[in-house]
PDB file of C-alpha atoms and ligand atoms in Angstrom:
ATOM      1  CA  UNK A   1     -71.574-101.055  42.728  1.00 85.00           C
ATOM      2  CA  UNK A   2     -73.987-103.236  44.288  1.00 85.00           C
ATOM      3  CA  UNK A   3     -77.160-102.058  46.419  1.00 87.00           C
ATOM      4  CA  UNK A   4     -76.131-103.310  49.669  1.00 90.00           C
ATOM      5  CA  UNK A   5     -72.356-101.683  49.123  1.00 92.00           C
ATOM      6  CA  UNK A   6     -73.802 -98.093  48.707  1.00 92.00           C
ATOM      7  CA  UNK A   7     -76.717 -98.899  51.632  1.00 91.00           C
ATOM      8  CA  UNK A   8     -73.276 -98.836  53.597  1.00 93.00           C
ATOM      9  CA  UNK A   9     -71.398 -96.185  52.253  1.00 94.00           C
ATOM     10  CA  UNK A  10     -73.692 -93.560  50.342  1.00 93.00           C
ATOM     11  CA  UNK A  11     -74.622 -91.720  53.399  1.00 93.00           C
ATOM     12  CA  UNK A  12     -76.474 -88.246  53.404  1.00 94.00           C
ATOM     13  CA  UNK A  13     -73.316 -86.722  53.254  1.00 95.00           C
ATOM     14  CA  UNK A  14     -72.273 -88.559  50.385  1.00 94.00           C
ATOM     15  CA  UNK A  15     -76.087 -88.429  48.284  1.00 93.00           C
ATOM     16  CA  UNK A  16     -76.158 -84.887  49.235  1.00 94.00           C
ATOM     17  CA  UNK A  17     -72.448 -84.402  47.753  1.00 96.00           C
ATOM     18  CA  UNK A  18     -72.860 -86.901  44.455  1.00 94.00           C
ATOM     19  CA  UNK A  19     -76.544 -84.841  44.109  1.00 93.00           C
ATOM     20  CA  UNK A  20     -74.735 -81.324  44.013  1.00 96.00           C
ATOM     21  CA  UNK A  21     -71.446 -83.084  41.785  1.00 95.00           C
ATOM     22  CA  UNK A  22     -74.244 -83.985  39.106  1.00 94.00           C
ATOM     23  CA  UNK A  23     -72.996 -87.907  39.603  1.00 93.00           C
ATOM     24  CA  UNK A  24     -76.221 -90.463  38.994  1.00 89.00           C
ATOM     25  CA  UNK A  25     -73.621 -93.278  40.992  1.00 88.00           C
ATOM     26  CA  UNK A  26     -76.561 -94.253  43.383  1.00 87.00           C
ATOM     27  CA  UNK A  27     -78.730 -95.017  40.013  1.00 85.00           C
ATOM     28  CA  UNK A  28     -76.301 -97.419  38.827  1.00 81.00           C
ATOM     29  CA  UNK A  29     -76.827 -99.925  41.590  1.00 82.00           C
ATOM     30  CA  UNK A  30     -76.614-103.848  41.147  1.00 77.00           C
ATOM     31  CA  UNK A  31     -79.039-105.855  43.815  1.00 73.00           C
ATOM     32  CA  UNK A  32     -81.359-104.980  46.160  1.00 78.00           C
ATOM     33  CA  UNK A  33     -79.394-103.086  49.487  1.00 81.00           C
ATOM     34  CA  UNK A  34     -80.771-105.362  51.766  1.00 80.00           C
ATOM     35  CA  UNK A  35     -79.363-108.509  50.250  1.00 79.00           C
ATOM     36  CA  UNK A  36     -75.765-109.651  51.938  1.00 80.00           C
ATOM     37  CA  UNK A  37     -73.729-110.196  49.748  1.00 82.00           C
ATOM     38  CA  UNK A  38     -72.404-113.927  49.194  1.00 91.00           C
ATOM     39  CA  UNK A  39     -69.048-114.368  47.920  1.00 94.00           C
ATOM     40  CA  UNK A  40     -68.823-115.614  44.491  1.00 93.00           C
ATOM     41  CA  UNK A  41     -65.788-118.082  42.856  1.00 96.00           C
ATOM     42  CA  UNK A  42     -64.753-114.929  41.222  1.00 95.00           C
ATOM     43  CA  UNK A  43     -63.887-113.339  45.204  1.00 96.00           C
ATOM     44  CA  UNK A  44     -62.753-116.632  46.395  1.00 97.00           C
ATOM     45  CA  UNK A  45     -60.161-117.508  44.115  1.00 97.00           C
ATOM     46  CA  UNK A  46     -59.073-113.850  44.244  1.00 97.00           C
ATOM     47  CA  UNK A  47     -58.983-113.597  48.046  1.00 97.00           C
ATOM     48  CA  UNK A  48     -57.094-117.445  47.927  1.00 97.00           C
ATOM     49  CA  UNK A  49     -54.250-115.920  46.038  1.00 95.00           C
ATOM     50  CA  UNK A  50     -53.480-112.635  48.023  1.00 96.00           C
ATOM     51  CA  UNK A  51     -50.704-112.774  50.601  1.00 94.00           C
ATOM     52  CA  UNK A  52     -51.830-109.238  52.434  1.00 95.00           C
ATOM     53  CA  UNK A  53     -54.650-107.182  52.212  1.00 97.00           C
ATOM     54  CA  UNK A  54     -54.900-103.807  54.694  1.00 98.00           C
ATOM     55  CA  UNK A  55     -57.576-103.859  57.100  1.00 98.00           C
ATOM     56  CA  UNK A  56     -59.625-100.370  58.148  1.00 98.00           C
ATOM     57  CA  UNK A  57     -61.167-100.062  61.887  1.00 98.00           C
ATOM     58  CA  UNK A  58     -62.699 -97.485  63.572  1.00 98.00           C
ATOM     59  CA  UNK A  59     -61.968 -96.639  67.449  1.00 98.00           C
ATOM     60  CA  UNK A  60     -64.156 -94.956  70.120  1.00 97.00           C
ATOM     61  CA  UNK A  61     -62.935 -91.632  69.300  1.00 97.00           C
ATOM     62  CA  UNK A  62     -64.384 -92.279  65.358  1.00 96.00           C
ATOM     63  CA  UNK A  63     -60.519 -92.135  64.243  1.00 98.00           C
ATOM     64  CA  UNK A  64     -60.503 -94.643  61.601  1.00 98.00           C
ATOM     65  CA  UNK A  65     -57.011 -96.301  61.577  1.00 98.00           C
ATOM     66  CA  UNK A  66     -55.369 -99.250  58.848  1.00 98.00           C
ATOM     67  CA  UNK A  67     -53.074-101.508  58.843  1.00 97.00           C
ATOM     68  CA  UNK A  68     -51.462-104.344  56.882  1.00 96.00           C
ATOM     69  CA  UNK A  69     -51.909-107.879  57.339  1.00 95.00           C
ATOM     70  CA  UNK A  70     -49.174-110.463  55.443  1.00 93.00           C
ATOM     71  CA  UNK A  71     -48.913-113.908  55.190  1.00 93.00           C
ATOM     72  CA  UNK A  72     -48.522-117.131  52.929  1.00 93.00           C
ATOM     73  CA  UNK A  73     -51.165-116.680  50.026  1.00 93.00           C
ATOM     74  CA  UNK A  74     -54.603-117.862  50.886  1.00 94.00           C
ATOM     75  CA  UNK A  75     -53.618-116.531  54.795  1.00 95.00           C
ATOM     76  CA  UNK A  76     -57.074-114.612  54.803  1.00 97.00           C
ATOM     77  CA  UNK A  77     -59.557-118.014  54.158  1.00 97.00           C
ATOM     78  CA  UNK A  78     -62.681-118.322  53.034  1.00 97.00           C
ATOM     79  CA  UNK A  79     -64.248-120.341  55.067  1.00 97.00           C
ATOM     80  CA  UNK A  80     -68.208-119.825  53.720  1.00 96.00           C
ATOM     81  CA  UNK A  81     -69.650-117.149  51.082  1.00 96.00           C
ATOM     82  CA  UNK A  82     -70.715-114.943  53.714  1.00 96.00           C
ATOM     83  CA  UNK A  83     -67.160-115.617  55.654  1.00 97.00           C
ATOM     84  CA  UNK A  84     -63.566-114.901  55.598  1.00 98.00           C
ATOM     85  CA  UNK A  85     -60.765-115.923  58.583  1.00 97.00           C
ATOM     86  CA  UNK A  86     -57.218-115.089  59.178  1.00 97.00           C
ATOM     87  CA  UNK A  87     -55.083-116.141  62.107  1.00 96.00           C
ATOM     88  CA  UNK A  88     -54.375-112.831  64.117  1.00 95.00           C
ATOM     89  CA  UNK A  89     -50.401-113.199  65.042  1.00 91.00           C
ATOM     90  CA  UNK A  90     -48.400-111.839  68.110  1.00 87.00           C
ATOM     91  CA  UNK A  91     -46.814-108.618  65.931  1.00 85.00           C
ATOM     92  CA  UNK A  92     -45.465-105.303  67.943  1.00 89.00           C
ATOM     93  CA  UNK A  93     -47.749-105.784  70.820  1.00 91.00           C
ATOM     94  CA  UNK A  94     -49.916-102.377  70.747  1.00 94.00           C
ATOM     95  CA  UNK A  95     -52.962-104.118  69.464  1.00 96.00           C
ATOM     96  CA  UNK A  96     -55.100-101.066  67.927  1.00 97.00           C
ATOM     97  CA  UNK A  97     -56.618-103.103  65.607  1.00 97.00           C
ATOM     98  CA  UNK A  98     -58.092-105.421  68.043  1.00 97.00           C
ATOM     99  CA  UNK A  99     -58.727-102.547  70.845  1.00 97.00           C
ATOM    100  CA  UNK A 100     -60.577-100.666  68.307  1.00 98.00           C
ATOM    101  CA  UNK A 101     -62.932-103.890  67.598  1.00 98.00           C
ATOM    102  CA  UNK A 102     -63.624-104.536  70.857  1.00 97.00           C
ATOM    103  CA  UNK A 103     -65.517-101.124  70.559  1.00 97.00           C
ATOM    104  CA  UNK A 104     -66.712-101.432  67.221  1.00 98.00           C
ATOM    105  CA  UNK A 105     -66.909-104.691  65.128  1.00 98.00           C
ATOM    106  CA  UNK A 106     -67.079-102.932  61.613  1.00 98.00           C
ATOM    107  CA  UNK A 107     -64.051-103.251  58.960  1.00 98.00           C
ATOM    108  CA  UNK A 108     -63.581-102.094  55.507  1.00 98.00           C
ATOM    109  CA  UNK A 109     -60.499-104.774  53.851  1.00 98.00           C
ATOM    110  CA  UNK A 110     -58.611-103.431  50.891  1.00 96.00           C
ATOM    111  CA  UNK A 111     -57.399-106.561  48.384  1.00 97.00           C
ATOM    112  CA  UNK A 112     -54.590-105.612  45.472  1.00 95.00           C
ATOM    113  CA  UNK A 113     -53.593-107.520  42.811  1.00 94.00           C
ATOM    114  CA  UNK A 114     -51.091-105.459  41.652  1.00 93.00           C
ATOM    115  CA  UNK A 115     -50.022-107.429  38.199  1.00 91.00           C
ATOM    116  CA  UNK A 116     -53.998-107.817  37.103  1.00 91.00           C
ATOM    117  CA  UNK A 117     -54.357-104.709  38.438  1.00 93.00           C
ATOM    118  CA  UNK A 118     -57.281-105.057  40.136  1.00 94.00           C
ATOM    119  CA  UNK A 119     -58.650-104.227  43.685  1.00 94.00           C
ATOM    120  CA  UNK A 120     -61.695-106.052  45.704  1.00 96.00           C
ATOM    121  CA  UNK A 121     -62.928-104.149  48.300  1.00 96.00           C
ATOM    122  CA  UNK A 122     -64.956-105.786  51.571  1.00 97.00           C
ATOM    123  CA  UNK A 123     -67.407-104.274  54.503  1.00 97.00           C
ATOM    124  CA  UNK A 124     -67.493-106.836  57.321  1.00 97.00           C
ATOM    125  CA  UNK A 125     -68.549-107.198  60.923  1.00 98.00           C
ATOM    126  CA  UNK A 126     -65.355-108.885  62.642  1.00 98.00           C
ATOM    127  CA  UNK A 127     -65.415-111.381  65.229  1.00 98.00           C
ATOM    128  CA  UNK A 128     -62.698-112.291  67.878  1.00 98.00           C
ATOM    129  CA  UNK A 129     -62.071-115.126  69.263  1.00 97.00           C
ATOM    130  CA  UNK A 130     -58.780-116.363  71.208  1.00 97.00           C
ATOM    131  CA  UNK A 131     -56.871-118.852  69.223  1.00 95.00           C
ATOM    132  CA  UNK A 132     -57.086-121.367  72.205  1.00 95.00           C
ATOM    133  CA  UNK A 133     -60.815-121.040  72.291  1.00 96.00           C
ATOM    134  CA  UNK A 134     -61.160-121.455  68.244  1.00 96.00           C
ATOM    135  CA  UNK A 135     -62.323-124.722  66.951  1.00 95.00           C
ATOM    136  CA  UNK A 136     -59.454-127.059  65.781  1.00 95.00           C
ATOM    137  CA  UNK A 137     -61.266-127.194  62.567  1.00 94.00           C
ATOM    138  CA  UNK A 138     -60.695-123.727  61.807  1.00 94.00           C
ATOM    139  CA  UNK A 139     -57.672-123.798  63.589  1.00 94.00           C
ATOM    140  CA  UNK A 140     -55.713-126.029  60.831  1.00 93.00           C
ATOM    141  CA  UNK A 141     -57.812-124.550  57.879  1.00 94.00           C
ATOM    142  CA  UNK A 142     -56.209-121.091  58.861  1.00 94.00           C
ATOM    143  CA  UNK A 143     -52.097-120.788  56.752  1.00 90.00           C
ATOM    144  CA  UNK A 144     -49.473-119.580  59.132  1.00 90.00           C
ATOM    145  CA  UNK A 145     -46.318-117.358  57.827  1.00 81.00           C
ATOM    146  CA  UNK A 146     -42.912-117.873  59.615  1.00 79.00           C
ATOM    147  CA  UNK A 147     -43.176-115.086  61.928  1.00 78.00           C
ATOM    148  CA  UNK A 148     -45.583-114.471  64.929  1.00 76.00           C
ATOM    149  CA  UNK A 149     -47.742-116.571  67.162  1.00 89.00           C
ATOM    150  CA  UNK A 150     -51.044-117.105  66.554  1.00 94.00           C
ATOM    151  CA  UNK A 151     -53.054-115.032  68.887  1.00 95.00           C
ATOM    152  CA  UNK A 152     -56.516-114.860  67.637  1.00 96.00           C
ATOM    153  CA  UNK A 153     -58.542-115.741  65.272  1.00 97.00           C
ATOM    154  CA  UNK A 154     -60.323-113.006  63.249  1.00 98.00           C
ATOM    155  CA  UNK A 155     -63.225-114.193  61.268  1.00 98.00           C
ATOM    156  CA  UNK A 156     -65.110-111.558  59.222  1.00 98.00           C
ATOM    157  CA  UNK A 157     -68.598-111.558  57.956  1.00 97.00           C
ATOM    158  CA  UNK A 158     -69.095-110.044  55.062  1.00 96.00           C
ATOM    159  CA  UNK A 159     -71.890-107.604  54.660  1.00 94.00           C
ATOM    160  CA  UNK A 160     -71.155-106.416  50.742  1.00 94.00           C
ATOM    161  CA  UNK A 161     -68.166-105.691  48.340  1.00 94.00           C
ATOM    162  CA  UNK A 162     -67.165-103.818  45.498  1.00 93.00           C
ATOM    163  CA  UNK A 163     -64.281-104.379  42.909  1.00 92.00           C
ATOM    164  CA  UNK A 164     -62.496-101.231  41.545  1.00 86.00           C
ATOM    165  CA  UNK A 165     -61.859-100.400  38.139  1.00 83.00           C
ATOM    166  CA  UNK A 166     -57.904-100.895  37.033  1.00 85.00           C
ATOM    167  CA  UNK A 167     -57.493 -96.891  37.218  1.00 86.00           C
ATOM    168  CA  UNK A 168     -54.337 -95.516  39.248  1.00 87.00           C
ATOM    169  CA  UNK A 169     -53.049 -99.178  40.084  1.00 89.00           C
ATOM    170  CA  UNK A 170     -49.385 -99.292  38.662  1.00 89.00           C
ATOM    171  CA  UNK A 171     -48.690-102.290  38.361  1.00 88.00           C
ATOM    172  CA  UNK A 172     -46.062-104.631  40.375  1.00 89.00           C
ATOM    173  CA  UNK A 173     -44.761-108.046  40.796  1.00 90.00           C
ATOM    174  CA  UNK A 174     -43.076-109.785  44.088  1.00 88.00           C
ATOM    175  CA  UNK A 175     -39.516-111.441  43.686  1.00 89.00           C
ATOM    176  CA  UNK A 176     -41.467-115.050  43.125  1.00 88.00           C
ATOM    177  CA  UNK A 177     -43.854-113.493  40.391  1.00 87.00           C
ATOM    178  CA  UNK A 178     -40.760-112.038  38.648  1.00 91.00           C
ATOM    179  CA  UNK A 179     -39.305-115.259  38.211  1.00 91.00           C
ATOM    180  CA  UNK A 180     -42.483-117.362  37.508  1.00 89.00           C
ATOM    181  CA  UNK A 181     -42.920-114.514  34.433  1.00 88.00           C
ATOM    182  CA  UNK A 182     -40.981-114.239  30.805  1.00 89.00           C
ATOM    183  CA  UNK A 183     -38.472-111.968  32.869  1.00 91.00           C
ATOM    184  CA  UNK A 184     -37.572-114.881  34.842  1.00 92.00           C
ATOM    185  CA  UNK A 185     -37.187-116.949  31.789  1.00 93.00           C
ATOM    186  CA  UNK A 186     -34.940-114.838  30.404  1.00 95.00           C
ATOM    187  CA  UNK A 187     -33.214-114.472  33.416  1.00 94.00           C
ATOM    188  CA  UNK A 188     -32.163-118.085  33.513  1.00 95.00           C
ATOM    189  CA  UNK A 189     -31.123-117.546  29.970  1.00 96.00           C
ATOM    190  CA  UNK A 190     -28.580-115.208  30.821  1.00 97.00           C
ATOM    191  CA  UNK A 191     -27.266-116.797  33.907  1.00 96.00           C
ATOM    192  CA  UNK A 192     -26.666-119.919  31.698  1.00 96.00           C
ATOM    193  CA  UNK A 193     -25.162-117.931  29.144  1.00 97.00           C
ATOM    194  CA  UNK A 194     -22.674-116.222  31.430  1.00 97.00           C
ATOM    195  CA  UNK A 195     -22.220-119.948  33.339  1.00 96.00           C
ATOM    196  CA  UNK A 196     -21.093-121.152  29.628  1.00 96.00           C
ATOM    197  CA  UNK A 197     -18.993-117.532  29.051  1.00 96.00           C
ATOM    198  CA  UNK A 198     -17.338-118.066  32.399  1.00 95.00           C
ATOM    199  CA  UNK A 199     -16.253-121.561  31.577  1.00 94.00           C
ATOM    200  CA  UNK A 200     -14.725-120.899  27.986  1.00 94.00           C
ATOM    201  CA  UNK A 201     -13.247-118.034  29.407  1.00 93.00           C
ATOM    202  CA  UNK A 202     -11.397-120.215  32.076  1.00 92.00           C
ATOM    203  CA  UNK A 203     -10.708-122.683  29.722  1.00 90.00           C
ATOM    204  CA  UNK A 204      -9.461-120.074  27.290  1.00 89.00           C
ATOM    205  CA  UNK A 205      -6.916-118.380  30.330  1.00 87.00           C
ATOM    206  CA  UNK A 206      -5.805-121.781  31.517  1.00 81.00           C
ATOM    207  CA  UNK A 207      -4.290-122.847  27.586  1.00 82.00           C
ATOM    208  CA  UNK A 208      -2.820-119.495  27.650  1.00 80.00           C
ATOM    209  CA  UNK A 209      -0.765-120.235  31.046  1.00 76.00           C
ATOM    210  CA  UNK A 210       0.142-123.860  30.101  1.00 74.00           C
ATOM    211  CA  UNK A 211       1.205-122.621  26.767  1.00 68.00           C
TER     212      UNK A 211
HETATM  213  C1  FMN B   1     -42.030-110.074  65.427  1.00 82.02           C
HETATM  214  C2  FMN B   1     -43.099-109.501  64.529  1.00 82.02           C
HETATM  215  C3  FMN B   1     -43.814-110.360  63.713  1.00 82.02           C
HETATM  216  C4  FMN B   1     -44.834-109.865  62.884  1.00 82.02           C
HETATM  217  N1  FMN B   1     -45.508-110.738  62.095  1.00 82.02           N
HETATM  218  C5  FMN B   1     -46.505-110.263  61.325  1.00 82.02           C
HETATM  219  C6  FMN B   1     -47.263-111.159  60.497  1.00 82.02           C
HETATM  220  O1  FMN B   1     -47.028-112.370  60.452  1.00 82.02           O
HETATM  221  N2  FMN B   1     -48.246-110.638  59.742  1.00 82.02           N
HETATM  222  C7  FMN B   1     -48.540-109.298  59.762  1.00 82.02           C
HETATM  223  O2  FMN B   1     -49.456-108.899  59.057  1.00 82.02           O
HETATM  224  N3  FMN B   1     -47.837-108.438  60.525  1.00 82.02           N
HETATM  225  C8  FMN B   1     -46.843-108.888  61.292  1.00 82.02           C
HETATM  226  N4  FMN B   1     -46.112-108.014  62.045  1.00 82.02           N
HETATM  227  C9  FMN B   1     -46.364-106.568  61.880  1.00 82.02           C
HETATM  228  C10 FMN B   1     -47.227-105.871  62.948  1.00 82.02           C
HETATM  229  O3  FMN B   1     -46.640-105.976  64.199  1.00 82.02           O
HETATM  230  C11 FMN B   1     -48.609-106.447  63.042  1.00 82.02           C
HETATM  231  O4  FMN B   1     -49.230-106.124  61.846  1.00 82.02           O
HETATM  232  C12 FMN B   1     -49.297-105.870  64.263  1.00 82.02           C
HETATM  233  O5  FMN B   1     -49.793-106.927  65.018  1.00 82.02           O
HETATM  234  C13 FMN B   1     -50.336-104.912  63.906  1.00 82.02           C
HETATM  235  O6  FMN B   1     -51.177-104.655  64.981  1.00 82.02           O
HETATM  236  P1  FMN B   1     -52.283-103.541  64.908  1.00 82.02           P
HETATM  237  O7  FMN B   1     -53.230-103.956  63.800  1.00 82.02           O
HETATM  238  O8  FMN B   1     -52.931-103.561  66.229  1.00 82.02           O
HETATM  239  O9  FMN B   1     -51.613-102.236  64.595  1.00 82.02           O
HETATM  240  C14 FMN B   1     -45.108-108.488  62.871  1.00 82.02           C
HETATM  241  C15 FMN B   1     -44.380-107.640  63.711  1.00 82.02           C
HETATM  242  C16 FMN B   1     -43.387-108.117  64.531  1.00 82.02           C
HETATM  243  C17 FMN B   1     -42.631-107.169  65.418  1.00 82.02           C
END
């Protein structure tokens, strides 16, 4: 973990809990903690390939609440390596997440790649802007999916992140990676197989009926 991740998270509570657990995590720190962290080409081209991530915020009550955010891939864009934006779309209309960052501007994003495995965590201070009042620029950099209206933009700047070991993840693959995979190969193998089966077969019942 890096310096500035555990300045966020390893609180007293937490020191005071690792301290009595006999964990040394908050020796084993990468980077100073007051360095932001800037995105690398390792983060980028991970967050460019996800097509949802969940998104943590915290409302006046201290309630933390998450929710899910989907799109095409590359729908949360990096726009810098200190930012990240996604286009915020009309969706069931109660609007926690934004309520809850009018009050407080601090997210925690979960990233999975389930097939790899592998999970980037991000701490980020989120700003709102209406989509009418974004810049054009960002405007057409942002992907759109087929549902919703674009509401608002979201951009997030990102104060540290973490990537988590492959532990726990099973792994899992949407209907487009199945069929990009050997699975999918073999799948087409088949179907042509039982195309050519189908058509001997037909062949085979129409000499019988002439005959
Ligand atoms: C018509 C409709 C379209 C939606 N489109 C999206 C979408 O494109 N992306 C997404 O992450 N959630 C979508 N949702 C799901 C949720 O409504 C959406 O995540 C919601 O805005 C969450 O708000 P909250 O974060 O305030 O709970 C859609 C829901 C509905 C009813």
């Amino acid at each position: 973990m890096t310096g500035r991740f555990a300045k966020l998270t390893y609180t007293p509570s937490v020191l005071e809990i690792q301290q009595k657990m006999g964990s040394n995590a908050a020796n084993r720190l990468r980077f100073s903690p007051d360095e932001v962290e800037a995105l690398t080409e390792d983060e980028a081209a991970f967050i460019a390939q996800r097509d949802s991530f969940y998104m943590a915020t915290v409302n006046e009550d201290g309630w933390p609440y998450i929710q899910h955010r989907g799109g095409p891939a590359g729908f949360l864009h990096v726009v810098d390596e200190h930012t990240l934006a996604f286009a915020d779309v009309s969706g069931n209309r109660q609007y926690i997440s934004t309520g809850n960052l009018a009050s407080d501007d601090r997210v925690a994003l979960f990233l999975m790649d389930y097939p790899h495995r592998t999970r980037l965590k991000l701490l980020a201070h989120a700003e709102v802007t209406p989509w009418s009042e974004a810049s054009e620029d960002l405007r057409q950099a942002l992907p759109l999916g087929a549902s919703g209206r674009p509401e608002r933009v979201i951009t997030l700047h990102v104060e540290a992140f973490d990537w988590n070991c492959p532990q726990g993840i099973t792994p899992r693959w949407t209907s487009d990676e199945i069929l990009e995979s050997s699975v999918g190969d073999r799948l087409r193998e088949l179907e042509q197989q039982n195309a050519r089966l189908r058509a001997q077969l037909s062949a085979a019942t129409l000499g019988q009926t002439q005959s």
